[in-house]
Coordinates of C-alpha atoms and ligand atoms in Angstrom, one line a residue:
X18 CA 193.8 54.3 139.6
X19 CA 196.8 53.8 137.4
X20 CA 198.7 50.5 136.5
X21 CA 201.7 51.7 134.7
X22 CA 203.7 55.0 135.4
X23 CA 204.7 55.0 131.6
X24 CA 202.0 56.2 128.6
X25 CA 202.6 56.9 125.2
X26 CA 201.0 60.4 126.0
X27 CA 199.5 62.6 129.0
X28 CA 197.1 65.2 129.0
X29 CA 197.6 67.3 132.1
X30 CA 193.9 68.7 133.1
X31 CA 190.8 67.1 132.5
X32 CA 188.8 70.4 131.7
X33 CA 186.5 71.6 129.1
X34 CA 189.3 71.1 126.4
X35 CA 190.8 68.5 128.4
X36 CA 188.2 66.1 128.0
X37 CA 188.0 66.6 124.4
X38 CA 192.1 65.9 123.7
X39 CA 191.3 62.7 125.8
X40 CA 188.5 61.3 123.4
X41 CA 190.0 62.5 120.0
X42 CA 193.3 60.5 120.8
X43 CA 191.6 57.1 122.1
X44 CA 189.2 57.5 119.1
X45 CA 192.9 58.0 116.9
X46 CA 194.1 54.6 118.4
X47 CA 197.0 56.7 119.8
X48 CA 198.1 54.3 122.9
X49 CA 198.0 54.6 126.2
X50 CA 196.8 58.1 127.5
X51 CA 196.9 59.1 131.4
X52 CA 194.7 62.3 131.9
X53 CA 196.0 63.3 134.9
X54 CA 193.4 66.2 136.8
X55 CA 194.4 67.9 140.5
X56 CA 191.0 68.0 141.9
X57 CA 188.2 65.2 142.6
X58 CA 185.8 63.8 140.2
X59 CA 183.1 65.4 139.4
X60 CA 180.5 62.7 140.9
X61 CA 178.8 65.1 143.4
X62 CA 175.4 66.3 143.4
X63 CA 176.1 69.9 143.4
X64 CA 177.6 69.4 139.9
X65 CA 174.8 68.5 138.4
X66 CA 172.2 70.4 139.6
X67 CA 171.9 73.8 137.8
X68 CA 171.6 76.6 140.7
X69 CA 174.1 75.1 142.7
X70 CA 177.2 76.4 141.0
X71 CA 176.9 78.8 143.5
X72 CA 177.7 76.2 146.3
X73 CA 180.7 75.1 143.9
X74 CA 182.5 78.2 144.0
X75 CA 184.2 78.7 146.8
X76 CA 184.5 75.1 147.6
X77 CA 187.1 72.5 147.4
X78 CA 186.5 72.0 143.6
X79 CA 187.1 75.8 143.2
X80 CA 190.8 76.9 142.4
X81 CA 189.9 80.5 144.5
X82 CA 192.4 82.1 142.7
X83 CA 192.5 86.4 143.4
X84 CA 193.9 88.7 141.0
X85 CA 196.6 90.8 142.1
X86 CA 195.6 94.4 143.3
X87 CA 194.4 96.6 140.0
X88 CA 194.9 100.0 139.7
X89 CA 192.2 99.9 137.1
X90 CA 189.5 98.8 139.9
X91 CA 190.8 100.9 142.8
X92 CA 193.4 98.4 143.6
X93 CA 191.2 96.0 144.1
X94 CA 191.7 92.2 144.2
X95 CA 189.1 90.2 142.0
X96 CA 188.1 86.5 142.8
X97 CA 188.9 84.2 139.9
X98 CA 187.4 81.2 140.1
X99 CA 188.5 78.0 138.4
X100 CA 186.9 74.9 138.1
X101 CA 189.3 72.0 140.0
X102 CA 187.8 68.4 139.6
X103 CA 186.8 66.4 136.5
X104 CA 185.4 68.4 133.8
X105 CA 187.2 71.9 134.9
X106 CA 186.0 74.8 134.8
X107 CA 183.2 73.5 132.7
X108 CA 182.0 71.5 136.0
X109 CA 181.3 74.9 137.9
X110 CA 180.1 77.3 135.0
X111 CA 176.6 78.5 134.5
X112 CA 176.8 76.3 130.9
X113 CA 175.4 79.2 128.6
X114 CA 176.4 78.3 124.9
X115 CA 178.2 80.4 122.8
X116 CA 180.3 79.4 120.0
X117 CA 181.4 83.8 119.6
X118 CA 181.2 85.1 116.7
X119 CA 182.4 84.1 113.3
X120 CA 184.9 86.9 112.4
X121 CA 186.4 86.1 115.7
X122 CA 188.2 83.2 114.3
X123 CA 188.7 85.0 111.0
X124 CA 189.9 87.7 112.8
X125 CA 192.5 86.1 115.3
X126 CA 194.3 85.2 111.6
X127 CA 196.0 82.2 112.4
X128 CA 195.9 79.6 109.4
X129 CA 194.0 76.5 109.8
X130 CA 191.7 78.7 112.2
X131 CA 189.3 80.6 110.4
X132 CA 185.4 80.3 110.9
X133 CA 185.3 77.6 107.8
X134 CA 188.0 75.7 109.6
X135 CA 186.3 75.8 112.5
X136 CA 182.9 75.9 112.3
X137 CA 182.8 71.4 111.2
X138 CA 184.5 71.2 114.6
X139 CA 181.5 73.1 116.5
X140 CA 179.0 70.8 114.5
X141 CA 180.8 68.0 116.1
X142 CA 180.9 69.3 119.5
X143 CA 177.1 69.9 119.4
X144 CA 176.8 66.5 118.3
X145 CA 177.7 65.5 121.7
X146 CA 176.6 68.3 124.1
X147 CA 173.0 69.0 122.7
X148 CA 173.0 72.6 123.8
X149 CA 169.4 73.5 123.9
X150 CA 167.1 76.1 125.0
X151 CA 166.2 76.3 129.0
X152 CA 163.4 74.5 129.2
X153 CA 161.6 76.5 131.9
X154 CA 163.2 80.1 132.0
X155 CA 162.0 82.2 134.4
X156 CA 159.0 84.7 133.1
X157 CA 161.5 87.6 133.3
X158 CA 164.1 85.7 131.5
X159 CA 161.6 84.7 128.6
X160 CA 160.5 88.7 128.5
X161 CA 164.1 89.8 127.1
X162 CA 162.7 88.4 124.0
X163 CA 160.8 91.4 123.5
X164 CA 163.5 93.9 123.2
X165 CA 166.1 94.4 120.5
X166 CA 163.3 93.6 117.8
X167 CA 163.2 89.8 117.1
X168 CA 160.3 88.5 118.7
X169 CA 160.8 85.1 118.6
X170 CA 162.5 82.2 120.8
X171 CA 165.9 82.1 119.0
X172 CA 169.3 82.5 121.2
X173 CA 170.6 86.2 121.2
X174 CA 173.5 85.8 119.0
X175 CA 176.7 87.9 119.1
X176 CA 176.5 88.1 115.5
X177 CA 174.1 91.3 116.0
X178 CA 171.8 93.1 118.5
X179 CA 169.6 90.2 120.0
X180 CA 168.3 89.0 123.3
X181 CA 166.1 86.4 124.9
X182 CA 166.6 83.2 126.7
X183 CA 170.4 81.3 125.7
X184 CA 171.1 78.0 124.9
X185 CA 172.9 75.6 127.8
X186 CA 174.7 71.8 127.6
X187 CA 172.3 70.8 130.0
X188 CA 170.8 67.2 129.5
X189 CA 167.6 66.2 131.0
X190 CA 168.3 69.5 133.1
X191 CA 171.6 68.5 134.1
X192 CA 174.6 69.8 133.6
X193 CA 176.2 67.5 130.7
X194 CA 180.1 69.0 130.7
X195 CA 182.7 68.0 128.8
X196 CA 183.5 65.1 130.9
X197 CA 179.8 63.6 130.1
X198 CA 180.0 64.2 126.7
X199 CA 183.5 63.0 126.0
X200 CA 185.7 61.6 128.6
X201 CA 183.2 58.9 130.3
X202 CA 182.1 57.7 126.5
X203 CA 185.9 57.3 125.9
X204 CA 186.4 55.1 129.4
X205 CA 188.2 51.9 127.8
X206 CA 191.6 49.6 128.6
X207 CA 194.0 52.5 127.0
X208 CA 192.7 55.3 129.0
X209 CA 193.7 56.1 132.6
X210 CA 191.9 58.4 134.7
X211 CA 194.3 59.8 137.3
X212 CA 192.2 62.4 139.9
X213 CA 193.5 64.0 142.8
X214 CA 197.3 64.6 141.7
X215 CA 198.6 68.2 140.7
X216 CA 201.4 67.8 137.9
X217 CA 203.9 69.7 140.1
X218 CA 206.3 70.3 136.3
X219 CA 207.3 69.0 133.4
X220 CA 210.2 66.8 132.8
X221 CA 212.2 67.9 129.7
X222 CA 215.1 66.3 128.3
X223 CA 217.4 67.6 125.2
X224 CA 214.2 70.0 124.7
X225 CA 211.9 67.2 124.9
X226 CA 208.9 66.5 126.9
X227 CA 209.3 63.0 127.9
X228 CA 206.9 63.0 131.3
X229 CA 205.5 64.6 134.3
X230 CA 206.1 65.3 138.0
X231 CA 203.2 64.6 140.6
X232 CA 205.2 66.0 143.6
X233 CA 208.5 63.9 143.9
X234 CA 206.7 60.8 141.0
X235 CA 207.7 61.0 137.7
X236 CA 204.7 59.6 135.4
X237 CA 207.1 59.0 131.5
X238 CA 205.4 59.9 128.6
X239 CA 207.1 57.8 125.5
X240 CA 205.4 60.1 122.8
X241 CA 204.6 63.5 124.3
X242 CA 202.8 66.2 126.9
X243 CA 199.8 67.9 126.5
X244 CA 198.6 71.1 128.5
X245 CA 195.0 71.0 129.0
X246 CA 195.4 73.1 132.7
X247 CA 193.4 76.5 131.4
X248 CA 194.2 79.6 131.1
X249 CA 196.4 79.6 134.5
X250 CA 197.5 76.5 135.3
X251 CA 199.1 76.0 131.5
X252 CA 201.4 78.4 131.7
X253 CA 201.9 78.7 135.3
X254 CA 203.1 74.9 134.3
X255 CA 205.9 75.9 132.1
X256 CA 207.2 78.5 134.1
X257 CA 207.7 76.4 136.9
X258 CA 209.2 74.0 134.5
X259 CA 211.7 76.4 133.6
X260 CA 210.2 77.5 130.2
X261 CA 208.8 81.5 130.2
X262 CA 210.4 85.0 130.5
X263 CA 213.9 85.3 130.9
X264 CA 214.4 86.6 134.8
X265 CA 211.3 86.0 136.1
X266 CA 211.7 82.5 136.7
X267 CA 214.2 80.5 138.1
X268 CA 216.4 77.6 136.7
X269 CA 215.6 78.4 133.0
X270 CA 215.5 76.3 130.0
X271 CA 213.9 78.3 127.6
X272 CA 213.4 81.9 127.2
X273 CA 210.3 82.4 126.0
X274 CA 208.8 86.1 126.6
X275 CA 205.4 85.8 125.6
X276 CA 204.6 82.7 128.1
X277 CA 201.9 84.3 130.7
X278 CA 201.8 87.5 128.4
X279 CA 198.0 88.9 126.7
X280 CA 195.8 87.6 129.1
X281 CA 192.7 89.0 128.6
X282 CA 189.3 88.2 130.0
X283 CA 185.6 90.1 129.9
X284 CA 185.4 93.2 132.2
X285 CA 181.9 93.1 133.6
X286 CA 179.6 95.3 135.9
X287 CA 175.6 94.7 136.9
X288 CA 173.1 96.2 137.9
X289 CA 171.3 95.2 140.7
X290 CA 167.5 95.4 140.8
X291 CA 165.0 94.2 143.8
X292 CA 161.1 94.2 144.1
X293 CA 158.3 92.2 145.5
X294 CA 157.9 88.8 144.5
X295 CA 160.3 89.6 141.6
X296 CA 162.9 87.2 140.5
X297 CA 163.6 84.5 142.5
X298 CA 164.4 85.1 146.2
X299 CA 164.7 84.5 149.6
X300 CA 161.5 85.9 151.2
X301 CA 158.7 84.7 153.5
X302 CA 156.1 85.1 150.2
X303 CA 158.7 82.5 148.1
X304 CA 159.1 80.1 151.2
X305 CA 157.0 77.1 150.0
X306 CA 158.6 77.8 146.2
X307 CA 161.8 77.2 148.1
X308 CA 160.4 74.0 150.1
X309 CA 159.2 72.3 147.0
X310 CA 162.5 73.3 145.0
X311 CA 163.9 69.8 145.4
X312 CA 160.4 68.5 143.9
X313 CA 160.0 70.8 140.6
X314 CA 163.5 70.3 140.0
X315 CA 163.5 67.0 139.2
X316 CA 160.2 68.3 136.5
X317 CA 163.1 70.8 135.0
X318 CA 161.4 73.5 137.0
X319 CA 162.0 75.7 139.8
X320 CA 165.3 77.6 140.7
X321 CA 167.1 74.5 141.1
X322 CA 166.7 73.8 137.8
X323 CA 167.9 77.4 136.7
X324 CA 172.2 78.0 135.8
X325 CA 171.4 81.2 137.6
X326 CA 172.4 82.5 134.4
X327 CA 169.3 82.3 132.3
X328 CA 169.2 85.0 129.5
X329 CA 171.7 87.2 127.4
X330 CA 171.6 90.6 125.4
X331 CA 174.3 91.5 122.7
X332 CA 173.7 95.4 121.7
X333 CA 175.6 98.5 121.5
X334 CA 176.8 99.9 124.6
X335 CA 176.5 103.5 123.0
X336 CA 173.8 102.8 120.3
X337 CA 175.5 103.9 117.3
X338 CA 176.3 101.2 115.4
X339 CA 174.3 98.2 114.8
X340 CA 176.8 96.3 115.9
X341 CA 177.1 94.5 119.2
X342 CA 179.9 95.3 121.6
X343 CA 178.9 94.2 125.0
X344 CA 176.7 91.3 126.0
X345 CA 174.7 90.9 129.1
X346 CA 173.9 88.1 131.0
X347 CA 171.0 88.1 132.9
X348 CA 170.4 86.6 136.4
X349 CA 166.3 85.8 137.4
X350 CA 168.0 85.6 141.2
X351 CA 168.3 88.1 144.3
X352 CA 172.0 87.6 144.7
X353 CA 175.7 88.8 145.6
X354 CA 174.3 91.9 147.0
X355 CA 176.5 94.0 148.5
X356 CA 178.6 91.2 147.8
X357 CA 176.9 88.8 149.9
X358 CA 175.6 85.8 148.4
X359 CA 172.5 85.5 150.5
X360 CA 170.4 88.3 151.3
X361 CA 166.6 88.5 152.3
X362 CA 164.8 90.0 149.4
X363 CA 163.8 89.1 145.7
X364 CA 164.9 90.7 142.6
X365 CA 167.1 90.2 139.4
X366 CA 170.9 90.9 138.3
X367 CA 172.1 92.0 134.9
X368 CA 175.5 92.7 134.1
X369 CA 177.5 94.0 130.9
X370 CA 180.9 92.5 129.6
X371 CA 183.0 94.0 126.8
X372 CA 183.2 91.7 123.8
X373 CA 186.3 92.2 122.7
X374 CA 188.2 94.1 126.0
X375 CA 191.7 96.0 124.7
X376 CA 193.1 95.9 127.9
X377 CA 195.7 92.9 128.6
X378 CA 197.2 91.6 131.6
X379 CA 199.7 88.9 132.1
X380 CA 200.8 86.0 134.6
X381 CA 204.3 86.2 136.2
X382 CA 205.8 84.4 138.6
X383 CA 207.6 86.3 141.6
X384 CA 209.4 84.5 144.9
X385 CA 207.7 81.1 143.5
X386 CA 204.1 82.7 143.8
X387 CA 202.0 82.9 140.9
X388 CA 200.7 86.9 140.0
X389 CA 197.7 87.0 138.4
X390 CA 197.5 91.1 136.4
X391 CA 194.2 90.7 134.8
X392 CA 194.8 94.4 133.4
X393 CA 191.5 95.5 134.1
X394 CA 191.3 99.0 132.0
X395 CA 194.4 99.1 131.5
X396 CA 193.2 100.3 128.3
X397 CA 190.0 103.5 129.5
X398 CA 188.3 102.6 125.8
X399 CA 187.0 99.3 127.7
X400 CA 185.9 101.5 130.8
X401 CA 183.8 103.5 128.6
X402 CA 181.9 101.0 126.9
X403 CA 181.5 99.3 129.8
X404 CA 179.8 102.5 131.5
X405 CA 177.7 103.4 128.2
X406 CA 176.5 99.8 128.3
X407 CA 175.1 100.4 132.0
X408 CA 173.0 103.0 130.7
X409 CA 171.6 101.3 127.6
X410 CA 171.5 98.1 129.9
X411 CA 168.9 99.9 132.4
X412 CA 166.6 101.4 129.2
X413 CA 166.8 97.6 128.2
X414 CA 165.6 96.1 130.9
X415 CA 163.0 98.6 131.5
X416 CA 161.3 98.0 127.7
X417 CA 161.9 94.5 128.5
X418 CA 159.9 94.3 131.8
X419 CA 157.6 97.1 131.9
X420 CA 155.3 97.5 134.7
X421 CA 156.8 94.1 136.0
X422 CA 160.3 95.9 135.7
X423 CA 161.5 96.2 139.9
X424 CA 163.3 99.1 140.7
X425 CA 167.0 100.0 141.0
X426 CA 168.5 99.1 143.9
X427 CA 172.3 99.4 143.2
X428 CA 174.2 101.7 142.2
X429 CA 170.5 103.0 141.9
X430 CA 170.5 107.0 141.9
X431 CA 174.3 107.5 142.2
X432 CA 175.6 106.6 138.6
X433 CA 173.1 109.1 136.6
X434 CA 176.5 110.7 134.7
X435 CA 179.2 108.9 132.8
X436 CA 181.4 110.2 135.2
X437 CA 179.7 108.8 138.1
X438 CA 179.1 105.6 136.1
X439 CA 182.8 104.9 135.2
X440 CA 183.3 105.8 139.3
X441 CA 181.0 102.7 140.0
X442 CA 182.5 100.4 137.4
X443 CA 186.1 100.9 139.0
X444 CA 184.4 100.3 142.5
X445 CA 182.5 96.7 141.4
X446 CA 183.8 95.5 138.3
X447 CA 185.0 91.5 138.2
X448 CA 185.2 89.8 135.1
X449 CA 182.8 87.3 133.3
X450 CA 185.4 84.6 134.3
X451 CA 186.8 83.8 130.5
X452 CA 190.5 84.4 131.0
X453 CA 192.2 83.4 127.5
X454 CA 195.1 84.0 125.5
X455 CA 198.4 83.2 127.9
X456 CA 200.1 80.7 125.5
X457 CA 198.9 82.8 122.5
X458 CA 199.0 80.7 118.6
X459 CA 200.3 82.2 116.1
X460 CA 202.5 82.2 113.4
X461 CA 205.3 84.4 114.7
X462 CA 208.4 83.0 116.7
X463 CA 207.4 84.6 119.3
X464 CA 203.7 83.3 119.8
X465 CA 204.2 80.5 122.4
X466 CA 202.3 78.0 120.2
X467 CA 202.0 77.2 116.8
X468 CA 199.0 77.2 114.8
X469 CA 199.0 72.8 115.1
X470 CA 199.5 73.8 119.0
X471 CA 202.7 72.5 119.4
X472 CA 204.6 74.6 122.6
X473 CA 207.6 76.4 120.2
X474 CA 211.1 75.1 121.4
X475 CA 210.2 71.8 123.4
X476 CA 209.3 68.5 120.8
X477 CA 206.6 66.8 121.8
X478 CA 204.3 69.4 123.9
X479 CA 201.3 70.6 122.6
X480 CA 199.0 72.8 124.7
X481 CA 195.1 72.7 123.7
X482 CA 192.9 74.8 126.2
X483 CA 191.7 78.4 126.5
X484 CA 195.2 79.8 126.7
X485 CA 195.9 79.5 123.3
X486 CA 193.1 82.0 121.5
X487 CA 195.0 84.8 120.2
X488 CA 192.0 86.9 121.2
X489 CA 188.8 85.7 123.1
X490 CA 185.6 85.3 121.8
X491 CA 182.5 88.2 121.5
X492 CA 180.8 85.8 124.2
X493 CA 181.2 82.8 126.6
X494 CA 184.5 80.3 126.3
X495 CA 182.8 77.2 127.3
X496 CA 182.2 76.0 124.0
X497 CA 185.2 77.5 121.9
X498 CA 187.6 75.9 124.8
X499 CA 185.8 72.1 124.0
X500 CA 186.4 72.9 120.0
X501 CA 190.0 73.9 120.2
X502 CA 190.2 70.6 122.5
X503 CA 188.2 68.3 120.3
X504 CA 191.0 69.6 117.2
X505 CA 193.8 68.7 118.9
X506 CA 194.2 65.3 118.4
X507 CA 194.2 65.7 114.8
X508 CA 197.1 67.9 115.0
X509 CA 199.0 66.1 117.8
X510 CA 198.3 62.4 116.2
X511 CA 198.8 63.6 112.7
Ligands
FAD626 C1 182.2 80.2 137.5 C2 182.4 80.1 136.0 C3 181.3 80.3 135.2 C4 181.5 80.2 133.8 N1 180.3 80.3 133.0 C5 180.4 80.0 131.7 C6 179.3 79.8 130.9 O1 178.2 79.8 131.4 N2 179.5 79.5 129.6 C7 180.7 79.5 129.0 O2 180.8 79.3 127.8 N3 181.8 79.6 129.7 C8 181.7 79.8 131.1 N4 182.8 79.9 131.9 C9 184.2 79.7 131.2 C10 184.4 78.3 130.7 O3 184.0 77.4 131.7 C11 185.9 78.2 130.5 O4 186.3 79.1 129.5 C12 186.3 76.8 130.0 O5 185.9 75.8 130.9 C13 187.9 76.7 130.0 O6 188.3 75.4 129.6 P1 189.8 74.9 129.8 O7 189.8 73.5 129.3 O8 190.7 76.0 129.1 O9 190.1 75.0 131.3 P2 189.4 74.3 132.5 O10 188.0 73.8 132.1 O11 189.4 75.2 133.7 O12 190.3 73.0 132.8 C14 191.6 73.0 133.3 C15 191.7 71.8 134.2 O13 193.1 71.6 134.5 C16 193.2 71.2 135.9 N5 194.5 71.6 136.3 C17 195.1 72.8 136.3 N6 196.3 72.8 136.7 C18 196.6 71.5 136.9 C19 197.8 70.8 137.3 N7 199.0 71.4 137.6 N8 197.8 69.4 137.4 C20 196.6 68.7 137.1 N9 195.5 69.4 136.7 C21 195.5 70.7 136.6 C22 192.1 72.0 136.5 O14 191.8 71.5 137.8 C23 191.0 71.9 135.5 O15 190.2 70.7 135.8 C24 182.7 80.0 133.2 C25 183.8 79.8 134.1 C26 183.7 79.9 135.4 C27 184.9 79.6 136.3

């Protein structure tokens, strides 16, 4: 609980970046730092225990957000979950490590942010999160290493076609988030850990960021602000402090037209496949595996001990390039069928995401309700590769599993054309829950933040989380989110 309502600096969010802005400024002797997170601490069992992310979402420590209807997915509204508790989103994931690719960070062309800048910062990270292979995949998981012509146990890899069994920051086969690895070793006289409290806005004097507002309390910070609130709550945060695009928010400090602007995320779409015995399920043959879960688990074995997500594919959706432009995760579990998360039945899941979507969506604010446009094909090229991807997906799996390969069961016979498959991607798509790029960094005035993350017009604001790649990563955020949080210190300090 806090003793003071006065710091030299707060970080607002104690996420996967979060975390990391916390430890790099007590580690800078910068003062006295109040992390100040909405939800609860992440001291449940749930959290720790692989499979149960799927208990997590939904719950308390679950933002629910839902996208606004898309005319890209049948006007649809897509669940877009958000980790809310110690550790963020990072506390609910499924903990598969990617760093993306290096031309990525080349490619987003910001100085100071190229894969040689970067890639010392993701040595460190791993220094502290240990990502490592699953120890016990499940048998269908470990047979993707047959397919796209490696062989071996190495991680797929964006970098070209690969597949196989990915990398997670699990410890001891728990999940080991950001918090683990750098709040809690951080815990000392000069940091405050503040936990149930939304920051409600920001308070800005003469263009200055000088504290925050929990409700009606103001907490005074004497040397600045930092947005660690993801993707969302960052700049939902500065529009409701006044600071976004001119008319669509009230009271208005600064006009800032690109706040809430290029959010982009991962379109994906599975496949669902069911079989006897196949995968793990819920069915009378895999009652005692289920019974004796809570037993292998604590041996790191069992589907308590899986992430649910267990394996990945990069390739090329259309097969003409040796490039990879969509990954797939894939998912040893009977699951979300027909959009039910338990069904009777065993079988497996594998979807495909766009690396690097076109499409872009944005965050507004409308009659003091946050809109969340995820722009799902907006841009058809992202449709398309998604659909091709289905088809090389199912050949995939097939050489992967052979006569242990379960059949079809959704969309099954009804998406044989690309017409009929782009028809079934509008109906199911969601995303791979990786929405980036709403305070954009750049080098232009009109990129919300500058390439040392300071917010452009207010002194002493900084925002260091997902929102500020100018493009997101070929694969999962999880990793690139704790790097750009373990740099920020450096910038903010220095
Ligand atoms: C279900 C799910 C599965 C995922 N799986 C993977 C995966 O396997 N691998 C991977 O690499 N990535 C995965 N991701 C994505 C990855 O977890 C995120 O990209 C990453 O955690 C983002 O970090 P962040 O610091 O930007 O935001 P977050 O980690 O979301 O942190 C933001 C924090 O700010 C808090 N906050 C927000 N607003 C306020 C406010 N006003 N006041 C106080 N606190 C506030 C939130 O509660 C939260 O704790 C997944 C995400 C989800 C949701």
């Amino acid at each position: 609980m806090r003793s003071s309502s006065t710091y030299d600096y707060i970080i607002v969010g104690a996420g996967s970046a979060g975390c990391a802005v916390a430890a790099g400024l007590i580690a800078r002797e910068a003062g006295s730092i109040a992390i100040i997170e909405a939800g609860p601490s992440d001291r449940h069992p749930f959290v720790k225990i692989p499979m149960a992310l799927i208990w997590l979402m939904g719950s308390r420590r679950d933002w629910r957000f839902k996208s606004a209807p898309m005319d890209g997915v049948n006007g649809r509204q897509i669940n877009i979950p958000r980790g809310r508790m110690v550790g963020g989103s990072g506390s609910i994931n499924s903990m598969v490590w990617f760093r993306g690719r290096q031309d990525d960070y080349d490619n987003w062309g910001v100085p100071g942010w190229s894969w040689s800048d970067v890639e010392p910062v993701f040595e460190d990270v791993e220094a502290k999160t240990n990502p490592n292979r699953l120890a016990h995949p499940h048998p269908l998981t470990e047979a993707l290493h047959n397919v796209l012509g490696r062989n071996d146990i190495a991680p797929p890899t964006p970098e070209y076609e690969s597949a196989g069994v990915c990398h997670f920051n699990l410890r001891n086969g728990r999940r080991w988030s950001a918090a683990d690895a750098f709040l809690r070793p951080a815990a000392g006289p000069d940091l405050t850990v503040i936990t149930g409290h939304e920051v409600t806005r920001l308070s800005i004097s003469n263009d200055r960021a000088d504290g925050v507002y929990l409700g009606t309390e103001l907490l005074r910070a004497t040397k600045g602000v930092i947005l660690s609130a993801g993707s969302i709550g960052s700049p939902d945060l500065l529009m409701r402090s006044g600071i976004g695009p001119k008319g669509s928010i009230e009271k208005q400090i600064v006009d800032a037209p690109e706040i809430g602007q290029n959010l982009q995320d991962h379109p994906g779409c599975g496949l669902h496949f069911a079989g006897a015995e196949s995968g793990y399920g819920l069915t009378v043959k895999q009652a005692a595996n289920w019974l004796t879960a809570p037993l292998q688990y604590l041996t790191g074995r069992g589907p308590l001990a899986s992430p649910t997500v267990e394996g990945a594919m990069f390739f090329n959706a259309r097969d003409t390039d040796p490039e990879p432009d969509v990954q797939s995760h894939f998912i040893p579990f009977f699951m979300n069928w027909k959009g039910s998360r338990y069904a009777y039945g065993s079988g497996y899941f594998a979807d495909v995401c766009v690396c690097r979507p076109k499409s872009r969506g944005s965050l507004t604010r409308r009659n003091g309700q946050l809109q969340i446009d995820l722009g799902l094909f907006k841009d058809e090229t992202d449709l398309d590769t998604l659909s091709h991807g289905l088809f090389r997906l199912r050949d995939l799996l097939k050489q992967a599993h052979g006569d242990k390969a379960a059949p079809e069961m959704h969309p099954a016979g009804k998406a044989t054309t690309l017409d009929e498959m782009r028809a079934y991607v509008r109906s199911a798509a969601g995303t791979a829950y990786h929405p980036v790029g709403t305070l954009r960094m750049g080098t232009d005035k009109t990129a919300p933040v500058t390439p040392t993350l300071r917010v452009r017009d207010i002194d002493a604001l900084w925002a260091a989380d997902a929102s500020i790649m100018p493009a997101v990563t070929s694969a999962n955020t999880n990793a690139p989110s704790m790097m750009i949080g373990h740099r920020a210190a450096s910038f903010i300090v220095g």
